[in-house]
PDB file of C-alpha atoms in Angstrom:
ATOM      1  CA  MET A  14      -1.723 -16.467   7.310  1.00 47.00           C
ATOM      2  CA  PRO A  15      -3.127 -18.080  10.439  1.00 49.00           C
ATOM      3  CA  SER A  16      -6.574 -19.580   9.918  1.00 46.00           C
ATOM      4  CA  ILE A  17      -8.121 -17.594  12.773  1.00 44.00           C
ATOM      5  CA  GLU A  18      -7.572 -14.413  10.743  1.00 52.00           C
ATOM      6  CA  ALA A  19      -9.193 -15.914   7.659  1.00 59.00           C
ATOM      7  CA  ALA A  20     -12.635 -15.374   9.233  1.00 73.00           C
ATOM      8  CA  ALA A  21     -12.233 -11.568   9.332  1.00 81.00           C
ATOM      9  CA  PRO A  22     -14.081  -9.507   6.690  1.00 94.00           C
ATOM     10  CA  VAL A  23     -11.861  -8.528   3.750  1.00 97.00           C
ATOM     11  CA  VAL A  24     -12.144  -5.256   1.821  1.00 97.00           C
ATOM     12  CA  CYS A  25     -10.588  -5.467  -1.651  1.00 98.00           C
ATOM     13  CA  VAL A  26      -8.795  -2.352  -2.851  1.00 98.00           C
ATOM     14  CA  THR A  27      -8.945  -2.017  -6.628  1.00 98.00           C
ATOM     15  CA  ILE A  28      -6.444  -0.337  -8.909  1.00 97.00           C
ATOM     16  CA  GLY A  29      -6.038   3.386  -8.277  1.00 97.00           C
ATOM     17  CA  ARG A  30      -8.127   3.322  -5.088  1.00 98.00           C
ATOM     18  CA  TRP A  31      -7.588   3.323  -1.341  1.00 98.00           C
ATOM     19  CA  ALA A  32      -9.533   2.176   1.699  1.00 98.00           C
ATOM     20  CA  VAL A  33      -9.374   2.469   5.481  1.00 98.00           C
ATOM     21  CA  VAL A  34     -10.706  -0.109   7.940  1.00 97.00           C
ATOM     22  CA  ALA A  35     -10.575  -0.863  11.634  1.00 96.00           C
ATOM     23  CA  ALA A  36      -9.931  -4.294  13.121  1.00 94.00           C
ATOM     24  CA  PRO A  37     -11.171  -6.966  12.676  1.00 95.00           C
ATOM     25  CA  SER A  38     -11.570  -6.169   8.944  1.00 96.00           C
ATOM     26  CA  ARG A  39      -8.605  -6.621   6.645  1.00 97.00           C
ATOM     27  CA  LEU A  40      -7.516  -4.994   3.381  1.00 98.00           C
ATOM     28  CA  ARG A  41      -6.287  -6.810   0.273  1.00 98.00           C
ATOM     29  CA  THR A  42      -5.072  -5.836  -3.184  1.00 98.00           C
ATOM     30  CA  LEU A  43      -3.502  -7.448  -6.248  1.00 97.00           C
ATOM     31  CA  LEU A  44      -0.347  -5.761  -7.537  1.00 97.00           C
ATOM     32  CA  GLY A  45       1.890  -5.855 -10.599  1.00 94.00           C
ATOM     33  CA  SER A  46       3.910  -2.751 -11.419  1.00 94.00           C
ATOM     34  CA  CYS A  47       1.640  -0.829  -9.024  1.00 97.00           C
ATOM     35  CA  VAL A  48       2.767  -0.333  -5.424  1.00 98.00           C
ATOM     36  CA  GLY A  49       0.597  -1.167  -2.442  1.00 98.00           C
ATOM     37  CA  VAL A  50       1.074   1.272   0.440  1.00 98.00           C
ATOM     38  CA  ALA A  51      -0.142  -0.100   3.774  1.00 98.00           C
ATOM     39  CA  LEU A  52      -0.349   2.447   6.597  1.00 98.00           C
ATOM     40  CA  HIS A  53      -1.046   1.358  10.154  1.00 97.00           C
ATOM     41  CA  ASP A  54      -1.845   3.028  13.473  1.00 96.00           C
ATOM     42  CA  ARG A  55      -1.042   0.406  16.117  1.00 92.00           C
ATOM     43  CA  GLU A  56      -2.770   2.238  18.968  1.00 93.00           C
ATOM     44  CA  ALA A  57      -6.092   2.721  17.176  1.00 95.00           C
ATOM     45  CA  ARG A  58      -5.910  -0.610  15.293  1.00 95.00           C
ATOM     46  CA  ILE A  59      -6.765   1.208  12.070  1.00 97.00           C
ATOM     47  CA  GLY A  60      -5.125   0.564   8.733  1.00 97.00           C
ATOM     48  CA  GLY A  61      -5.262   1.893   5.226  1.00 98.00           C
ATOM     49  CA  LEU A  62      -4.144   0.559   1.879  1.00 98.00           C
ATOM     50  CA  ALA A  63      -3.560   2.518  -1.327  1.00 98.00           C
ATOM     51  CA  HIS A  64      -3.065   0.900  -4.744  1.00 98.00           C
ATOM     52  CA  VAL A  65      -0.698   3.357  -6.490  1.00 98.00           C
ATOM     53  CA  VAL A  66      -0.633   3.050 -10.295  1.00 97.00           C
ATOM     54  CA  LEU A  67       1.730   5.845 -11.378  1.00 96.00           C
ATOM     55  CA  PRO A  68       4.384   7.965  -9.674  1.00 96.00           C
ATOM     56  CA  ASP A  69       3.195  11.525 -10.326  1.00 96.00           C
ATOM     57  CA  SER A  70      -0.164  13.211 -10.935  1.00 96.00           C
ATOM     58  CA  ARG A  71       1.443  16.179 -12.742  1.00 94.00           C
ATOM     59  CA  GLY A  72      -1.374  18.288 -11.357  1.00 91.00           C
ATOM     60  CA  ALA A  73      -4.252  16.000 -12.357  1.00 91.00           C
ATOM     61  CA  VAL A  74      -7.044  15.993  -9.776  1.00 88.00           C
ATOM     62  CA  ASP A  75      -9.563  13.621 -11.365  1.00 90.00           C
ATOM     63  CA  HIS A  76      -8.216  10.335  -9.894  1.00 94.00           C
ATOM     64  CA  PRO A  77      -6.235  11.034  -6.699  1.00 95.00           C
ATOM     65  CA  GLY A  78      -5.883   7.322  -5.820  1.00 96.00           C
ATOM     66  CA  LYS A  79      -3.950   6.649  -8.990  1.00 97.00           C
ATOM     67  CA  TYR A  80      -0.768   8.599  -8.185  1.00 98.00           C
ATOM     68  CA  ALA A  81       1.807   8.365  -5.383  1.00 98.00           C
ATOM     69  CA  ASP A  82       1.788  12.123  -4.735  1.00 97.00           C
ATOM     70  CA  THR A  83      -1.995  12.275  -4.304  1.00 98.00           C
ATOM     71  CA  ALA A  84      -3.008   8.786  -3.103  1.00 98.00           C
ATOM     72  CA  ILE A  85      -0.870   8.776   0.041  1.00 98.00           C
ATOM     73  CA  PRO A  86      -2.118  12.187   1.321  1.00 97.00           C
ATOM     74  CA  ALA A  87      -5.718  11.137   0.524  1.00 97.00           C
ATOM     75  CA  LEU A  88      -5.222   7.874   2.424  1.00 98.00           C
ATOM     76  CA  ILE A  89      -3.799   9.751   5.418  1.00 97.00           C
ATOM     77  CA  ALA A  90      -6.744  12.187   5.361  1.00 97.00           C
ATOM     78  CA  ASP A  91      -9.192   9.255   5.535  1.00 97.00           C
ATOM     79  CA  ILE A  92      -7.210   7.657   8.373  1.00 97.00           C
ATOM     80  CA  GLU A  93      -7.328  10.970  10.256  1.00 96.00           C
ATOM     81  CA  ARG A  94     -11.110  11.173   9.724  1.00 96.00           C
ATOM     82  CA  ALA A  95     -11.421   7.652  11.159  1.00 95.00           C
ATOM     83  CA  LEU A  96      -9.203   8.619  14.103  1.00 93.00           C
ATOM     84  CA  GLY A  97     -11.011  11.896  14.685  1.00 91.00           C
ATOM     85  CA  GLY A  98      -7.676  13.718  14.727  1.00 90.00           C
ATOM     86  CA  LYS A  99      -4.162  13.974  13.391  1.00 90.00           C
ATOM     87  CA  ALA A 100      -2.119  10.875  12.590  1.00 87.00           C
ATOM     88  CA  ALA A 101       1.270  12.621  12.651  1.00 83.00           C
ATOM     89  CA  GLY A 102       3.877  10.426  14.316  1.00 91.00           C
ATOM     90  CA  ARG A 103       1.455   7.505  14.658  1.00 93.00           C
ATOM     91  CA  LEU A 104       1.639   5.864  11.232  1.00 97.00           C
ATOM     92  CA  VAL A 105       4.075   3.291   9.889  1.00 98.00           C
ATOM     93  CA  ALA A 106       4.222   1.884   6.360  1.00 98.00           C
ATOM     94  CA  LYS A 107       4.813  -1.407   4.592  1.00 98.00           C
ATOM     95  CA  LEU A 108       5.165  -1.619   0.813  1.00 98.00           C
ATOM     96  CA  ALA A 109       4.703  -4.310  -1.827  1.00 98.00           C
ATOM     97  CA  GLY A 110       4.571  -4.524  -5.615  1.00 97.00           C
ATOM     98  CA  GLY A 111       6.502  -2.408  -8.080  1.00 95.00           C
ATOM     99  CA  ALA A 112       7.331  -5.366 -10.327  1.00 94.00           C
ATOM    100  CA  SER A 113       8.868  -5.047 -13.765  1.00 88.00           C
ATOM    101  CA  MET A 114       5.946  -6.609 -15.603  1.00 77.00           C
ATOM    102  CA  PHE A 115       7.066  -5.833 -19.142  1.00 69.00           C
ATOM    103  CA  GLN A 116      10.441  -7.267 -20.143  1.00 65.00           C
ATOM    104  CA  ALA A 117      10.714  -4.919 -23.134  1.00 60.00           C
ATOM    105  CA  GLU A 118      10.758  -1.840 -20.885  1.00 55.00           C
ATOM    106  CA  PRO A 119      14.073  -0.013 -20.892  1.00 59.00           C
ATOM    107  CA  PRO A 120      15.361   0.370 -17.308  1.00 58.00           C
ATOM    108  CA  ILE A 121      14.826   4.131 -17.372  1.00 59.00           C
ATOM    109  CA  ARG A 122      11.070   3.611 -18.080  1.00 74.00           C
ATOM    110  CA  ASN A 123      10.465   0.806 -15.600  1.00 86.00           C
ATOM    111  CA  VAL A 124       7.093   1.886 -14.180  1.00 92.00           C
ATOM    112  CA  GLY A 125       7.396  -0.469 -11.190  1.00 93.00           C
ATOM    113  CA  ARG A 126      10.729   1.045 -10.140  1.00 93.00           C
ATOM    114  CA  LEU A 127       9.456   4.601 -10.729  1.00 94.00           C
ATOM    115  CA  ASN A 128       6.415   3.826  -8.539  1.00 96.00           C
ATOM    116  CA  GLN A 129       8.663   2.455  -5.783  1.00 97.00           C
ATOM    117  CA  GLU A 130      10.860   5.548  -5.815  1.00 97.00           C
ATOM    118  CA  ALA A 131       7.889   7.929  -5.821  1.00 98.00           C
ATOM    119  CA  VAL A 132       6.115   6.168  -2.937  1.00 98.00           C
ATOM    120  CA  GLU A 133       9.288   6.089  -0.847  1.00 98.00           C
ATOM    121  CA  ALA A 134       9.919   9.802  -1.537  1.00 98.00           C
ATOM    122  CA  VAL A 135       6.372  10.791  -0.522  1.00 98.00           C
ATOM    123  CA  LEU A 136       6.565   8.753   2.687  1.00 98.00           C
ATOM    124  CA  ALA A 137       9.992  10.242   3.505  1.00 98.00           C
ATOM    125  CA  SER A 138       8.653  13.771   2.994  1.00 97.00           C
ATOM    126  CA  LEU A 139       5.803  12.962   5.409  1.00 97.00           C
ATOM    127  CA  ARG A 140       8.223  11.347   7.891  1.00 97.00           C
ATOM    128  CA  ILE A 141       6.393   8.025   7.843  1.00 97.00           C
ATOM    129  CA  PRO A 142       8.833   5.179   8.510  1.00 98.00           C
ATOM    130  CA  ILE A 143       8.816   2.192   6.171  1.00 98.00           C
ATOM    131  CA  LEU A 144       9.037  -0.959   8.293  1.00 98.00           C
ATOM    132  CA  ALA A 145       9.081  -3.531   5.477  1.00 98.00           C
ATOM    133  CA  ARG A 146       9.257  -3.838   1.705  1.00 97.00           C
ATOM    134  CA  ASP A 147       8.514  -6.562  -0.827  1.00 97.00           C
ATOM    135  CA  LEU A 148       9.278  -4.648  -4.015  1.00 96.00           C
ATOM    136  CA  GLY A 149      10.489  -5.356  -7.528  1.00 93.00           C
ATOM    137  CA  GLY A 150      10.889  -8.679  -9.226  1.00 90.00           C
ATOM    138  CA  GLY A 151       9.184  -9.772 -12.391  1.00 87.00           C
ATOM    139  CA  GLY A 152       5.734 -10.869 -11.252  1.00 90.00           C
ATOM    140  CA  GLY A 153       2.596  -9.806  -9.486  1.00 93.00           C
ATOM    141  CA  ARG A 154       1.540 -10.491  -5.919  1.00 96.00           C
ATOM    142  CA  ASN A 155      -1.341 -10.192  -3.476  1.00 97.00           C
ATOM    143  CA  MET A 156      -0.934  -7.966  -0.413  1.00 98.00           C
ATOM    144  CA  THR A 157      -3.068  -8.236   2.738  1.00 98.00           C
ATOM    145  CA  LEU A 158      -3.047  -5.890   5.762  1.00 98.00           C
ATOM    146  CA  ASP A 159      -4.435  -6.791   9.172  1.00 97.00           C
ATOM    147  CA  PRO A 160      -5.034  -3.499  11.040  1.00 97.00           C
ATOM    148  CA  ALA A 161      -5.450  -5.332  14.353  1.00 96.00           C
ATOM    149  CA  THR A 162      -1.731  -6.100  14.361  1.00 96.00           C
ATOM    150  CA  GLY A 163      -0.185  -4.201  11.454  1.00 97.00           C
ATOM    151  CA  ARG A 164       0.943  -7.488   9.953  1.00 97.00           C
ATOM    152  CA  VAL A 165       1.187  -7.623   6.163  1.00 98.00           C
ATOM    153  CA  TRP A 166       1.275 -10.796   4.084  1.00 98.00           C
ATOM    154  CA  VAL A 167       2.352 -11.079   0.479  1.00 98.00           C
ATOM    155  CA  ARG A 168       1.651 -13.984  -1.854  1.00 96.00           C
ATOM    156  CA  SER A 169       3.131 -14.500  -5.310  1.00 92.00           C
ATOM    157  CA  PRO A 170       1.233 -16.680  -7.792  1.00 89.00           C
ATOM    158  CA  GLY A 171       1.647 -20.324  -6.849  1.00 86.00           C
ATOM    159  CA  GLY A 172       3.418 -19.405  -3.616  1.00 87.00           C
ATOM    160  CA  ASP A 173       2.565 -19.320   0.067  1.00 91.00           C
ATOM    161  CA  ASP A 174       1.755 -16.275   2.161  1.00 93.00           C
ATOM    162  CA  ARG A 175       4.849 -14.690   3.654  1.00 96.00           C
ATOM    163  CA  GLU A 176       4.872 -11.933   6.218  1.00 97.00           C
ATOM    164  CA  ILE A 177       6.820  -8.768   5.583  1.00 96.00           C
TER     165      ILE A 177
END
């Protein structure tokens, strides 16, 4: 990440939560099998980041940020509140995470892969294009969104920031 952006305030998004900020603030989260969903409105320079833990709420309403089917609509609702209107047709997405953190998991129960599939299905149903992905693998990563530009950086442990 360029050093000029390092001076911007950073809001950390914890597991099962989401946040919305306007430029110059940035959003950051740490992911393993969870999927980070970054949504961006280029015109308004507003961005949101959800830290999705599991694919499906199965009707649970107590922790909407935890599940793909509830976190993404909640994130969009907060973006629309910040915009003062509808975000339809204005948002684009970038995704990171969804790692296979537990080698003993049988492929059919790979939570990271299930999270990826659920997030992509929800975004497709909402007609939000996915511009970039950094998904899968066997390890965690940090994800940072800059709502001023929509740029997203990912860093694996011991690695350098790379833009997706």
